[in-house]
């Protein structure tokens, strides 16, 4: 229709960000009616399209109000505006979900909003104490979706027929439950139930669970993205029992507290951390534990930090209100298996762990572990991006020529589906070394493709031939005749950071992590690249050392200490005095003589070595434990010393830390000060290499990626050093620096490769 109505203007607004499934369309509808505008609003791919028509002044006022009054759970990143011919439309309407380019849009799961919480607590409200209260601003989304497009019939709420009341609210375009797909009430919604092994429990499930927890029992609680295990956080005996039954040694448990005041009683929480705790995604936030916190030491052994979250579902809210206690709330699984989310599966998996179950009959379609964040130098950083964020899309710097699946890495696996310039990242899948995790990977990927309604034509994999994700992709590529793209691990890290920061390049890319297969067959992990996604050259790396015992070295950091001691011509016995002499000598002999031994430039393994050398930790029972212990030591020191180091010329440059190791071993200072000095030394060496390379290659941006940039002390030192030399740091904002962000870089590289 190409009519232009005189005196009227029509504008098309494309709103980008988190704008779907968060009550955005009813909000726009209300705003348009308020300003007397005609037109329509609809979801369009990952964005919301608004067409508004009326007098110019009203259109302008609408535009201002759109930004100022957007719903709580939304985040507007960009509004594209253009004028289109007016057609004389007076009414404003909401177009229900449509598929665009075959792509559905699904919102992440959102913590219960203030308005729903008020109704939950209001005895006069018909949803008083309703454990499944939601509205367009809050509630489950991705975890209940079974297909595309998003509507009630394609969610796990399809089995619950709406009562008359709920139906009326669902259809009221002006209400706050218009098209709120999970809408329910006491009359028509899901029900909570207790299972304690005895026959039927008639009591109020919330009161019963609260009593069980108070009495020191372990409870399995069905949440929004899976089952959790819960117990009192102040009772060392029950926390130890939970560790034993769950077969989990030292890895910290997260804690849920009733409110911010309770959080302040156990931890030092700054404004940035507070903002993260109360945000719509309600992640676990790493905060510094108070010395006098009433939290059992076995919750997070040896750690200065606590992972804390606030209640994010009505069930949590009701339970924590009844308890008025902090509880351990950890994934419902044994050891490192994926979190249980299927009811039958959970009953089997958690049978020997939980004493009682608090369950309900709203099925979970997709598993979503809690997200984990921390503040590093004043900015939020993801450690795990999952519930509350997945599957929100992230914009790629350029479009993919065809629908693509990036399968991610092996540890902390997250995969992504890329369509056009959109990357849809999965929730956290986990470490694929576990047989059940490999199965979970396949199932989640299958569900994700159905949910988005995408058929992939291309797969991107890590260059490592033995990764479970790589094997899966190869088989699938063969079966379905799909093309496959192989990407070196650290190049994917670099590209992930570029995509994350929206920087096309060129830049330097500092990629410091555990391990990844390098181009030359050695194990990389302390690399600096220069270039952009089209062309990356490895221009510096940590000087290589022997990796004695391969993967065992990651669990037994003392092996790396021996490797560094030998490389630095130090007395091995003096360096690792706590290690049994025969083991120590065997490893030292291997390092000295075996010409076939693997060598590595891994920064992660260097941190492990230093943790052992300063006496912080010789072994790790979980990934990153030694490095965390070393960081905790360093964080407790304000020493400003730096050890010597060398940067050896050549292409690539080599960062040689043998002088550092010798100085550190001979240093009589406290372990804290030595740990602090080491962090500053490594950061200084990295910055010096970057300064040299920036000059030679004429670049001013430095991308920081890899698991080592979860370390706040190291990251802060690097950031300060780069700033001192007028270099611009690019940090991860939307995905974690660890392998959980790898898939984003894999997609970007695939897009660039075929541009
Ligand atoms: Zn709500
Ligand atoms: Zn109802
Ligand atoms: Zn990595």
XYZ file of C-alpha atoms and ligand atoms in Angstrom:
758
model
C 0.000 0.000 0.000
C 1.791 3.144 -1.149
C -0.592 5.876 -0.060
C 0.743 8.943 1.642
C -1.797 10.608 3.881
C -1.193 14.374 4.178
C -0.581 15.681 7.704
C 0.302 12.252 9.014
C 3.652 10.561 9.447
C 4.338 6.838 9.689
C 7.526 5.458 11.159
C 8.991 2.009 11.301
C 11.001 1.362 14.471
C 13.171 -1.712 14.721
C 13.929 -2.290 18.404
C 16.924 -4.469 19.167
C 17.975 -6.015 22.474
C 16.091 -8.164 24.982
C 12.625 -7.241 23.785
C 10.735 -10.484 23.273
C 8.770 -12.416 25.849
C 9.286 -9.583 28.329
C 5.974 -7.764 27.946
C 7.293 -5.453 25.271
C 4.415 -5.646 22.817
C 1.664 -4.851 25.380
C 3.881 -2.020 26.636
C 4.196 -0.603 23.113
C 0.450 -1.032 22.619
C -0.324 0.928 25.788
C 2.111 3.659 24.815
C 0.661 3.999 21.295
C -2.894 4.256 22.646
C -1.735 6.849 25.183
C -0.232 8.967 22.398
C -3.218 8.498 20.087
C -1.219 6.650 17.440
C -2.275 3.994 14.949
C -0.142 1.137 13.657
C 1.086 -2.222 14.834
C 3.743 -4.040 16.819
C 5.138 -7.479 16.132
C 8.135 -9.695 16.763
C 10.462 -9.812 13.796
C 13.303 -12.324 14.047
C 15.182 -11.337 17.174
C 13.818 -7.772 17.181
C 10.497 -6.009 17.733
C 8.986 -4.017 14.865
C 6.795 -1.062 15.655
C 4.910 0.851 12.984
C 3.356 4.007 14.341
C 1.356 6.644 12.578
C 0.000 10.040 13.591
C 1.211 13.586 14.083
C 4.954 14.108 14.146
C 5.013 15.587 17.663
C 3.170 12.550 19.051
C 5.540 10.204 17.236
C 8.510 12.001 18.798
C 6.969 11.828 22.266
C 6.298 8.122 21.737
C 9.954 7.570 20.820
C 11.160 9.241 24.017
C 8.699 7.318 26.212
C 9.673 4.031 24.546
C 13.211 4.369 25.872
C 12.306 5.900 29.205
C 9.578 3.497 30.287
C 10.575 0.136 28.780
C 9.600 -2.963 30.819
C 11.912 -4.021 33.619
C 13.031 -7.277 32.029
C 13.787 -5.688 28.665
C 17.016 -4.114 27.504
C 16.900 -1.861 24.465
C 20.235 -1.855 22.695
C 19.359 -0.024 19.532
C 16.339 1.533 17.821
C 16.508 1.841 14.043
C 14.004 4.394 12.705
C 12.850 5.181 9.192
C 9.871 6.949 7.684
C 7.420 4.972 5.561
C 4.338 6.231 3.678
C 1.358 6.905 5.965
C -1.724 4.800 5.252
C -4.280 6.510 7.480
C -4.337 3.801 10.139
C -6.127 4.968 13.316
C -6.141 1.812 15.456
C -3.129 0.232 17.051
C -2.882 -3.565 17.063
C -0.602 -6.288 18.280
C 0.257 -8.884 15.693
C 0.734 -12.234 17.337
C 3.932 -14.205 16.897
C 5.136 -14.707 13.384
C 8.114 -16.577 12.076
C 10.521 -14.447 10.113
C 13.045 -16.182 7.929
C 11.932 -19.391 9.608
C 13.364 -18.127 12.882
C 11.479 -18.055 16.155
C 12.413 -15.808 19.032
C 12.449 -17.118 22.537
C 13.095 -15.047 25.634
C 15.226 -16.176 28.560
C 13.676 -17.120 31.907
C 13.005 -14.070 34.057
C 12.969 -13.686 37.848
C 9.586 -12.980 39.460
C 8.805 -9.256 39.139
C 7.913 -6.843 41.955
C 4.259 -6.649 40.954
C 3.846 -10.418 40.999
C 5.678 -10.588 44.339
C 3.190 -8.066 45.767
C 0.267 -10.174 44.552
C 1.940 -13.308 45.901
C 2.030 -11.726 49.363
C -1.436 -10.151 49.200
C -4.137 -12.229 50.968
C -6.826 -10.457 48.915
C -5.271 -11.346 45.587
C -6.544 -14.431 43.795
C -2.941 -15.515 43.289
C -2.007 -15.125 46.948
C 0.764 -17.709 47.569
C 0.348 -19.180 44.069
C 3.720 -20.913 43.461
C 3.534 -20.341 39.695
C 2.532 -16.686 39.518
C 3.865 -14.964 36.371
C 3.063 -12.107 34.017
C 4.435 -10.707 30.750
C 7.295 -9.228 32.780
C 8.442 -12.412 34.461
C 8.417 -16.169 34.684
C 9.741 -19.160 32.784
C 10.347 -18.821 29.026
C 13.049 -20.851 27.283
C 12.832 -23.705 29.773
C 9.162 -24.367 28.955
C 9.304 -23.949 25.167
C 8.803 -27.107 23.121
C 8.569 -25.672 19.593
C 8.246 -22.581 17.458
C 6.670 -20.076 17.370
C 6.311 -19.196 21.066
C 2.730 -19.587 22.216
C 0.884 -21.547 24.893
C 0.388 -24.642 22.732
C 4.121 -25.005 22.237
C 5.093 -24.788 25.877
C 4.948 -27.327 28.680
C 1.892 -25.366 29.918
C -0.139 -26.805 27.028
C -1.529 -29.507 29.322
C -3.079 -26.935 31.670
C -6.380 -25.564 30.363
C -6.810 -21.935 31.396
C -9.727 -21.150 33.705
C -12.162 -18.428 32.700
C -10.391 -15.819 34.823
C -6.961 -16.557 33.412
C -8.322 -16.712 29.855
C -9.811 -13.223 30.246
C -6.486 -11.859 31.518
C -4.617 -13.633 28.726
C -6.789 -11.945 26.109
C -6.855 -8.466 27.623
C -4.478 -6.375 25.508
C -4.306 -3.725 28.227
C -3.554 -6.066 31.101
C -0.188 -7.157 32.369
C -0.896 -10.783 31.479
C -1.792 -10.306 27.816
C -0.368 -13.344 26.033
C 1.688 -14.279 29.104
C 2.076 -17.885 27.963
C 2.771 -19.472 31.389
C -0.281 -17.755 32.967
C -1.969 -19.865 35.657
C -3.698 -19.639 39.032
C -4.677 -21.846 41.975
C -7.688 -23.080 40.005
C -6.023 -24.077 36.752
C -2.254 -24.114 37.199
C 0.447 -26.634 38.102
C 0.622 -27.949 41.660
C 3.409 -28.324 44.175
C 3.865 -31.659 45.869
C 6.148 -33.167 48.515
C 7.560 -36.651 48.248
C 9.352 -37.953 51.318
C 9.333 -41.709 50.847
C 6.399 -42.201 53.161
C 2.913 -42.421 51.690
C 1.636 -39.036 50.674
C 2.204 -35.852 52.603
C -0.856 -33.748 53.146
C 0.836 -30.789 54.734
C 1.477 -27.542 52.862
C 4.476 -28.485 50.675
C 6.236 -25.181 51.377
C 5.867 -25.443 55.153
C 6.857 -29.103 55.045
C 9.979 -28.398 52.982
C 10.966 -25.489 55.201
C 10.690 -27.730 58.256
C 12.697 -30.491 56.591
C 15.503 -28.078 55.708
C 15.432 -26.516 59.154
C 15.718 -30.000 60.656
C 18.927 -30.637 58.701
C 17.597 -32.747 55.856
C 18.634 -32.557 52.201
C 15.859 -31.601 49.804
C 15.651 -31.869 46.016
C 13.741 -28.878 44.668
C 12.416 -28.727 41.138
C 13.212 -25.258 39.864
C 12.795 -23.479 36.560
C 15.643 -25.082 34.591
C 16.202 -28.264 36.565
C 16.486 -29.806 40.008
C 18.532 -28.300 42.803
C 19.722 -29.837 46.036
C 19.150 -27.698 49.102
C 20.103 -27.749 52.765
C 20.881 -25.312 55.574
C 23.995 -23.315 54.716
C 24.968 -22.804 58.369
C 25.136 -26.484 59.313
C 28.530 -27.960 58.561
C 27.405 -31.550 59.168
C 24.588 -31.487 56.624
C 26.723 -29.673 54.031
C 29.391 -32.357 54.452
C 26.765 -35.065 54.071
C 25.597 -33.395 50.871
C 29.189 -33.329 49.550
C 29.633 -36.980 50.369
C 26.352 -38.109 48.790
C 26.877 -35.920 45.746
C 30.486 -37.109 45.417
C 31.795 -33.600 45.238
C 35.076 -32.801 47.019
C 35.846 -29.119 47.339
C 34.053 -27.318 44.533
C 32.102 -24.445 46.125
C 28.322 -24.625 46.535
C 26.137 -21.621 45.762
C 23.922 -20.120 48.434
C 20.444 -18.606 48.146
C 19.600 -15.900 50.676
C 16.135 -14.482 51.445
C 17.034 -10.886 50.511
C 19.797 -8.296 50.121
C 19.927 -7.632 53.859
C 20.665 -11.316 54.460
C 23.298 -11.101 51.744
C 24.970 -8.172 53.511
C 25.178 -10.242 56.686
C 27.317 -12.912 55.015
C 29.293 -10.960 52.406
C 30.729 -7.612 51.411
C 28.505 -6.553 48.524
C 29.212 -3.428 46.473
C 26.763 -1.513 44.285
C 27.723 -3.313 41.073
C 27.254 -6.696 42.718
C 23.950 -5.585 44.202
C 22.711 -4.544 40.757
C 23.610 -7.963 39.346
C 21.906 -9.801 42.210
C 18.571 -8.039 41.707
C 18.557 -7.985 37.889
C 15.899 -9.841 35.914
C 18.253 -12.745 35.185
C 19.042 -13.270 38.900
C 22.422 -14.963 38.424
C 24.727 -16.368 41.086
C 27.112 -13.538 41.944
C 30.554 -14.151 43.389
C 30.971 -11.915 46.448
C 33.583 -11.649 49.195
C 32.577 -13.612 52.285
C 32.481 -11.857 55.654
C 34.791 -13.334 58.242
C 31.887 -13.694 60.685
C 29.383 -15.053 58.132
C 27.065 -17.724 59.534
C 27.919 -20.010 56.635
C 29.518 -23.432 57.153
C 33.138 -23.527 56.002
C 32.360 -26.637 53.928
C 30.088 -24.570 51.637
C 33.095 -23.057 49.858
C 36.230 -24.577 51.400
C 39.377 -22.427 51.284
C 37.562 -19.776 49.268
C 37.371 -16.094 50.109
C 34.292 -15.871 47.937
C 30.725 -17.074 48.090
C 28.397 -17.598 45.135
C 25.161 -15.932 46.220
C 21.759 -15.587 44.562
C 18.336 -14.249 45.466
C 15.034 -16.153 45.134
C 14.005 -15.983 41.477
C 10.838 -18.081 41.334
C 7.664 -17.857 43.449
C 8.525 -21.274 44.939
C 11.927 -19.990 46.109
C 10.322 -16.830 47.449
C 7.698 -18.704 49.476
C 10.277 -21.165 50.781
C 12.891 -18.579 51.770
C 10.205 -16.422 53.432
C 9.186 -19.435 55.500
C 12.796 -20.313 56.346
C 14.404 -16.913 56.895
C 17.721 -18.740 56.452
C 20.425 -18.935 53.816
C 20.371 -22.297 52.045
C 22.848 -24.151 49.916
C 21.266 -24.423 46.466
C 23.356 -26.504 44.112
C 22.717 -28.388 40.869
C 20.801 -31.614 41.357
C 23.327 -34.110 40.087
C 25.985 -36.547 41.133
C 29.587 -35.431 40.676
C 29.907 -33.612 37.331
C 26.875 -35.089 35.621
C 24.420 -32.696 33.981
C 21.736 -31.272 36.275
C 18.614 -33.477 36.423
C 15.536 -31.846 34.890
C 13.296 -34.704 33.809
C 11.054 -35.889 36.681
C 11.593 -39.638 36.301
C 15.290 -39.176 35.734
C 15.604 -36.928 38.780
C 13.877 -39.453 41.040
C 16.448 -42.057 40.016
C 19.533 -39.798 39.910
C 18.852 -38.039 43.187
C 17.339 -40.955 45.109
C 20.410 -41.593 47.256
C 21.153 -37.899 47.732
C 17.914 -36.152 48.689
C 15.804 -37.127 51.714
C 12.731 -35.387 50.365
C 11.580 -33.950 47.041
C 9.645 -30.738 46.426
C 8.234 -31.191 42.939
C 5.524 -29.894 40.631
C 3.792 -30.990 37.468
C 4.922 -28.295 35.022
C 7.461 -30.147 32.863
C 10.849 -28.592 32.073
C 11.560 -28.710 28.340
C 15.173 -27.512 28.350
C 17.733 -27.704 31.128
C 19.238 -24.408 32.283
C 21.794 -24.237 35.084
C 22.134 -21.022 37.034
C 24.326 -18.336 35.478
C 27.409 -17.202 37.395
C 28.898 -13.703 37.335
C 31.439 -11.613 39.159
C 32.563 -8.014 39.076
C 36.062 -7.481 37.716
C 37.438 -3.957 37.953
C 33.981 -2.418 38.081
C 32.498 -4.385 35.167
C 30.256 -7.439 35.275
C 31.873 -10.562 33.846
C 30.226 -13.864 33.044
C 31.755 -17.028 34.444
C 28.803 -19.013 33.128
C 26.043 -17.723 30.847
C 22.972 -19.873 31.181
C 19.564 -19.395 32.865
C 18.257 -15.848 32.511
C 20.425 -15.117 29.466
C 20.160 -18.077 27.074
C 18.918 -18.061 24.373
C 19.080 -14.260 23.969
C 20.865 -13.663 20.707
C 24.144 -11.821 20.350
C 24.816 -9.806 17.233
C 27.726 -10.970 15.077
C 29.861 -8.310 13.374
C 28.819 -9.816 10.029
C 26.196 -12.154 8.609
C 26.572 -15.868 8.108
C 25.884 -17.000 4.552
C 23.939 -20.020 5.814
C 22.433 -21.330 9.083
C 25.367 -22.621 11.114
C 25.885 -24.575 14.313
C 29.061 -23.864 16.284
C 29.491 -26.831 18.614
C 31.842 -25.092 21.077
C 34.639 -26.803 22.964
C 34.929 -29.732 25.311
C 34.871 -28.236 28.817
C 32.164 -25.817 29.963
C 30.473 -26.596 26.667
C 28.021 -24.119 25.184
C 26.992 -24.344 21.544
C 25.462 -21.681 19.318
C 23.142 -21.574 16.348
C 23.883 -18.744 13.959
C 21.383 -17.331 11.487
C 22.189 -14.156 9.563
C 23.982 -11.880 11.994
C 22.411 -13.512 15.081
C 24.098 -15.980 17.391
C 21.735 -17.914 19.675
C 23.773 -19.416 22.502
C 22.632 -22.507 24.367
C 22.493 -22.740 28.140
C 25.552 -24.246 29.839
C 25.922 -27.893 28.820
C 29.008 -28.792 30.859
C 32.107 -30.898 30.512
C 31.587 -33.328 27.657
C 34.069 -35.857 29.027
C 31.190 -37.311 30.998
C 29.072 -39.831 29.051
C 25.833 -38.281 30.291
C 27.043 -34.820 29.355
C 27.733 -35.976 25.812
C 24.148 -37.244 25.653
C 22.871 -33.996 27.154
C 24.772 -32.097 24.460
C 23.016 -34.000 21.670
C 19.588 -33.697 23.266
C 19.930 -29.996 24.031
C 21.143 -29.252 20.514
C 18.252 -31.180 19.039
C 15.747 -29.279 21.213
C 17.365 -25.962 20.439
C 17.092 -26.478 16.714
C 13.418 -27.358 17.073
C 12.792 -24.432 19.394
C 14.322 -21.939 16.970
C 12.942 -23.730 13.934
C 16.325 -23.777 12.198
C 17.898 -26.346 9.892
C 21.654 -26.001 9.925
C 23.643 -26.270 6.713
C 27.101 -25.920 8.200
C 28.970 -26.941 11.359
C 31.942 -25.285 13.052
C 34.168 -27.354 15.331
C 37.326 -27.019 17.397
C 40.407 -28.288 15.595
C 40.938 -30.860 18.363
C 40.029 -34.210 16.721
C 38.999 -35.996 19.951
C 36.532 -33.505 21.427
C 33.098 -35.049 21.890
C 31.617 -32.008 20.142
C 33.957 -32.474 17.161
C 33.126 -36.182 16.873
C 29.415 -35.395 16.947
C 29.763 -32.762 14.228
C 31.821 -35.029 12.009
C 29.291 -37.787 12.195
C 26.436 -35.430 11.533
C 28.217 -33.714 8.660
C 28.740 -37.145 7.107
C 25.135 -38.279 7.657
C 23.513 -35.102 6.383
C 26.078 -33.957 3.836
C 26.803 -30.714 5.708
C 29.956 -28.676 5.359
C 32.307 -28.541 8.299
C 34.682 -25.760 9.322
C 37.585 -26.401 11.723
C 38.784 -23.582 13.940
C 41.872 -23.468 16.151
C 40.886 -23.072 19.813
C 42.645 -19.807 20.672
C 41.703 -18.138 17.397
C 38.103 -18.873 18.384
C 38.756 -17.194 21.761
C 40.178 -14.111 20.017
C 37.264 -13.966 17.562
C 34.780 -14.444 20.416
C 36.171 -11.403 22.186
C 36.094 -9.312 18.986
C 32.477 -10.314 18.315
C 31.553 -9.756 21.946
C 33.009 -6.242 21.924
C 31.557 -5.512 18.467
C 35.029 -4.752 17.149
C 35.763 -5.951 13.634
C 39.528 -5.556 14.060
C 42.392 -5.240 13.706
C 43.548 -5.882 17.260
C 45.948 -7.864 19.347
C 44.364 -10.925 20.911
C 45.736 -12.143 24.254
C 44.355 -15.681 24.692
C 45.378 -17.168 28.044
C 43.638 -20.349 29.146
C 44.144 -23.970 30.171
C 44.873 -25.856 27.017
C 43.927 -26.063 23.363
C 45.465 -27.834 20.400
C 47.865 -25.540 18.534
C 48.640 -25.375 14.802
C 51.979 -27.105 15.379
C 50.535 -30.029 17.345
C 51.789 -28.685 20.691
C 49.461 -27.627 23.492
C 48.796 -23.885 23.392
C 47.318 -21.653 26.088
C 49.434 -18.514 26.445
C 49.120 -16.930 23.004
C 49.036 -13.456 21.519
C 47.683 -12.940 18.014
C 47.391 -9.926 15.763
C 44.822 -9.342 13.054
C 41.090 -9.725 12.635
C 38.682 -12.586 12.081
C 39.858 -12.960 8.477
C 43.523 -13.259 9.253
C 45.163 -13.918 12.609
C 48.866 -14.351 13.079
C 50.368 -15.788 16.258
C 52.907 -13.136 17.206
C 53.852 -14.065 20.784
C 53.485 -16.852 23.311
C 54.680 -17.996 26.696
C 57.954 -19.881 26.390
C 57.094 -23.578 26.167
C 57.847 -26.138 28.862
C 57.226 -29.851 29.166
C 53.661 -30.948 30.026
C 54.462 -34.010 32.118
C 51.633 -36.511 32.177
C 49.419 -34.650 29.683
C 45.936 -34.196 31.147
C 47.136 -35.356 34.575
C 49.160 -32.153 34.835
C 45.906 -30.198 35.024
C 44.869 -32.106 38.166
C 48.380 -32.320 39.601
C 49.838 -28.840 39.390
C 53.032 -29.993 41.138
C 53.972 -31.733 37.866
C 54.052 -28.324 36.184
C 56.062 -26.969 39.116
C 58.634 -29.690 38.382
C 58.605 -28.801 34.662
C 59.231 -25.119 35.447
C 61.852 -25.992 38.080
C 63.799 -28.100 35.578
C 63.469 -25.439 32.845
C 64.735 -22.820 35.309
C 67.643 -25.046 36.430
C 66.445 -25.175 40.015
C 66.746 -27.916 42.588
C 63.530 -29.901 42.118
C 63.360 -31.192 45.676
C 63.488 -27.679 47.037
C 60.689 -26.587 44.669
C 58.154 -29.308 45.508
C 59.116 -30.443 49.034
C 55.715 -31.951 49.799
C 55.755 -34.413 46.911
C 56.819 -38.022 47.384
C 60.467 -38.368 46.291
C 59.978 -41.253 43.870
C 57.109 -39.537 42.019
C 58.992 -36.266 41.960
C 62.142 -37.857 40.587
C 60.217 -39.832 37.965
C 58.545 -36.684 36.666
C 61.799 -34.739 36.757
C 63.498 -37.495 34.743
C 60.675 -37.456 32.222
C 60.927 -33.682 31.850
C 64.690 -33.823 31.395
C 64.966 -36.696 28.998
C 61.827 -37.651 27.114
C 62.143 -36.208 23.595
C 58.565 -37.214 22.779
C 57.083 -35.442 25.783
C 54.376 -32.918 24.962
C 55.316 -29.269 25.363
C 52.988 -26.442 26.228
C 52.720 -22.660 26.325
C 49.652 -22.835 28.587
C 49.113 -19.946 31.001
C 46.630 -22.020 33.010
C 49.297 -24.642 33.662
C 51.719 -21.855 34.632
C 49.259 -20.655 37.310
C 49.024 -24.277 38.556
C 52.816 -24.481 38.760
C 53.073 -21.241 40.732
C 50.277 -22.350 43.089
C 52.411 -25.377 43.927
C 55.684 -23.402 44.139
C 54.298 -20.924 46.691
C 52.706 -23.765 48.655
C 49.083 -22.826 47.952
C 48.056 -26.086 46.310
C 49.766 -29.108 44.709
C 46.641 -30.750 43.325
C 43.181 -29.731 42.128
C 39.983 -31.680 42.532
C 38.157 -29.413 40.076
C 39.095 -27.217 37.145
C 40.814 -24.015 38.211
C 41.065 -24.849 41.921
C 44.810 -24.182 42.185
C 44.578 -20.955 40.191
C 41.694 -19.780 42.418
C 43.731 -20.513 45.540
C 46.645 -18.537 44.090
C 44.374 -15.628 43.175
C 42.889 -15.618 46.694
C 46.406 -15.373 48.174
C 47.330 -12.545 45.822
C 44.099 -10.666 46.526
C 45.018 -10.550 50.216
C 48.319 -8.732 49.562
C 48.983 -5.144 48.570
C 52.611 -5.766 47.708
C 53.784 -3.903 44.601
C 56.866 -5.901 43.675
C 57.598 -7.350 40.242
C 59.949 -10.240 39.467
C 62.340 -10.101 36.516
C 61.365 -11.634 33.147
C 62.559 -11.544 29.543
C 60.847 -11.108 26.226
C 62.858 -12.894 23.565
C 62.869 -11.317 20.122
C 61.836 -13.171 17.036
C 58.611 -14.143 15.363
C 56.750 -15.023 17.421
C 58.060 -13.213 20.513
C 58.576 -15.531 23.478
C 57.734 -14.496 27.036
C 60.458 -16.165 29.076
C 59.645 -16.488 32.790
C 62.607 -18.568 33.954
C 64.084 -15.585 35.807
C 60.645 -15.059 37.383
C 60.539 -18.640 38.622
C 64.060 -18.416 40.058
C 63.257 -15.163 41.868
C 59.947 -16.503 43.196
C 61.471 -19.710 44.532
C 64.311 -17.791 46.220
C 61.963 -15.144 47.648
C 61.619 -15.241 51.445
C 58.430 -13.130 51.387
C 55.062 -14.563 52.469
C 53.102 -16.791 50.057
C 50.590 -13.924 49.701
C 53.220 -11.431 48.609
C 54.871 -13.945 46.298
C 51.494 -14.775 44.716
C 50.818 -11.052 44.313
C 54.227 -10.421 42.750
C 53.735 -13.279 40.316
C 50.364 -11.932 39.111
C 51.849 -8.490 38.557
C 54.891 -9.945 36.791
C 52.870 -11.988 34.331
C 50.580 -9.019 33.629
C 53.588 -6.735 33.155
C 55.178 -9.191 30.729
C 51.936 -9.478 28.742
C 51.548 -5.711 28.606
C 55.158 -5.223 27.534
C 54.737 -7.749 24.734
C 51.514 -5.978 23.676
C 53.200 -2.571 23.665
C 55.948 -3.865 21.384
C 53.517 -5.653 19.090
C 51.106 -2.729 18.948
C 53.958 -0.559 17.715
C 55.168 -3.045 15.083
C 51.698 -3.848 13.800
C 50.195 -0.392 14.254
C 47.148 -1.425 16.314
C 45.698 0.085 19.478
C 43.110 -2.484 20.626
C 43.894 -5.534 22.750
C 41.281 -8.279 23.100
C 41.507 -10.325 26.319
C 40.096 -13.845 26.220
C 40.534 -17.283 27.772
C 39.792 -18.668 31.235
C 42.701 -16.780 32.875
C 40.681 -13.588 32.458
C 38.221 -14.852 35.068
C 41.026 -14.062 37.500
C 40.228 -10.581 38.835
C 43.753 -9.815 40.101
C 45.478 -10.758 36.841
C 42.821 -9.056 34.695
C 42.964 -5.848 36.732
C 46.756 -5.752 36.456
C 46.626 -6.262 32.681
C 43.909 -3.595 32.285
C 45.868 -1.088 34.358
C 49.038 -1.779 32.361
C 47.315 -1.436 28.989
C 45.701 1.827 30.069
C 49.106 3.189 31.161
C 50.307 2.661 27.594
C 47.201 4.100 25.934
C 46.129 0.731 24.592
C 42.381 0.027 24.483
C 41.344 -3.222 26.137
C 38.466 -5.225 24.663
C 36.813 -7.412 27.299
C 34.085 -9.995 27.210
C 30.718 -8.491 28.133
C 28.074 -10.904 26.850
C 29.801 -14.290 27.082
C 32.375 -15.698 29.493
C 36.086 -15.411 28.656
C 36.363 -19.178 29.264
C 35.389 -21.942 26.832
C 31.712 -21.116 27.430
C 32.215 -18.250 24.963
C 34.108 -20.237 22.352
C 31.069 -20.922 20.130
C 30.565 -17.188 19.514
C 34.077 -16.934 18.090
C 33.557 -20.086 16.038
C 30.487 -18.507 14.405
C 32.278 -15.223 13.726
C 35.195 -17.033 12.093
C 32.802 -19.081 9.954
C 31.013 -15.904 8.880
C 34.291 -14.201 8.005
C 35.656 -17.190 6.150
C 32.911 -17.106 3.567
C 32.470 -13.373 3.291
Zn 5.435 -10.667 37.006
Zn -6.600 -19.832 36.227
Zn 39.987 -22.214 25.982
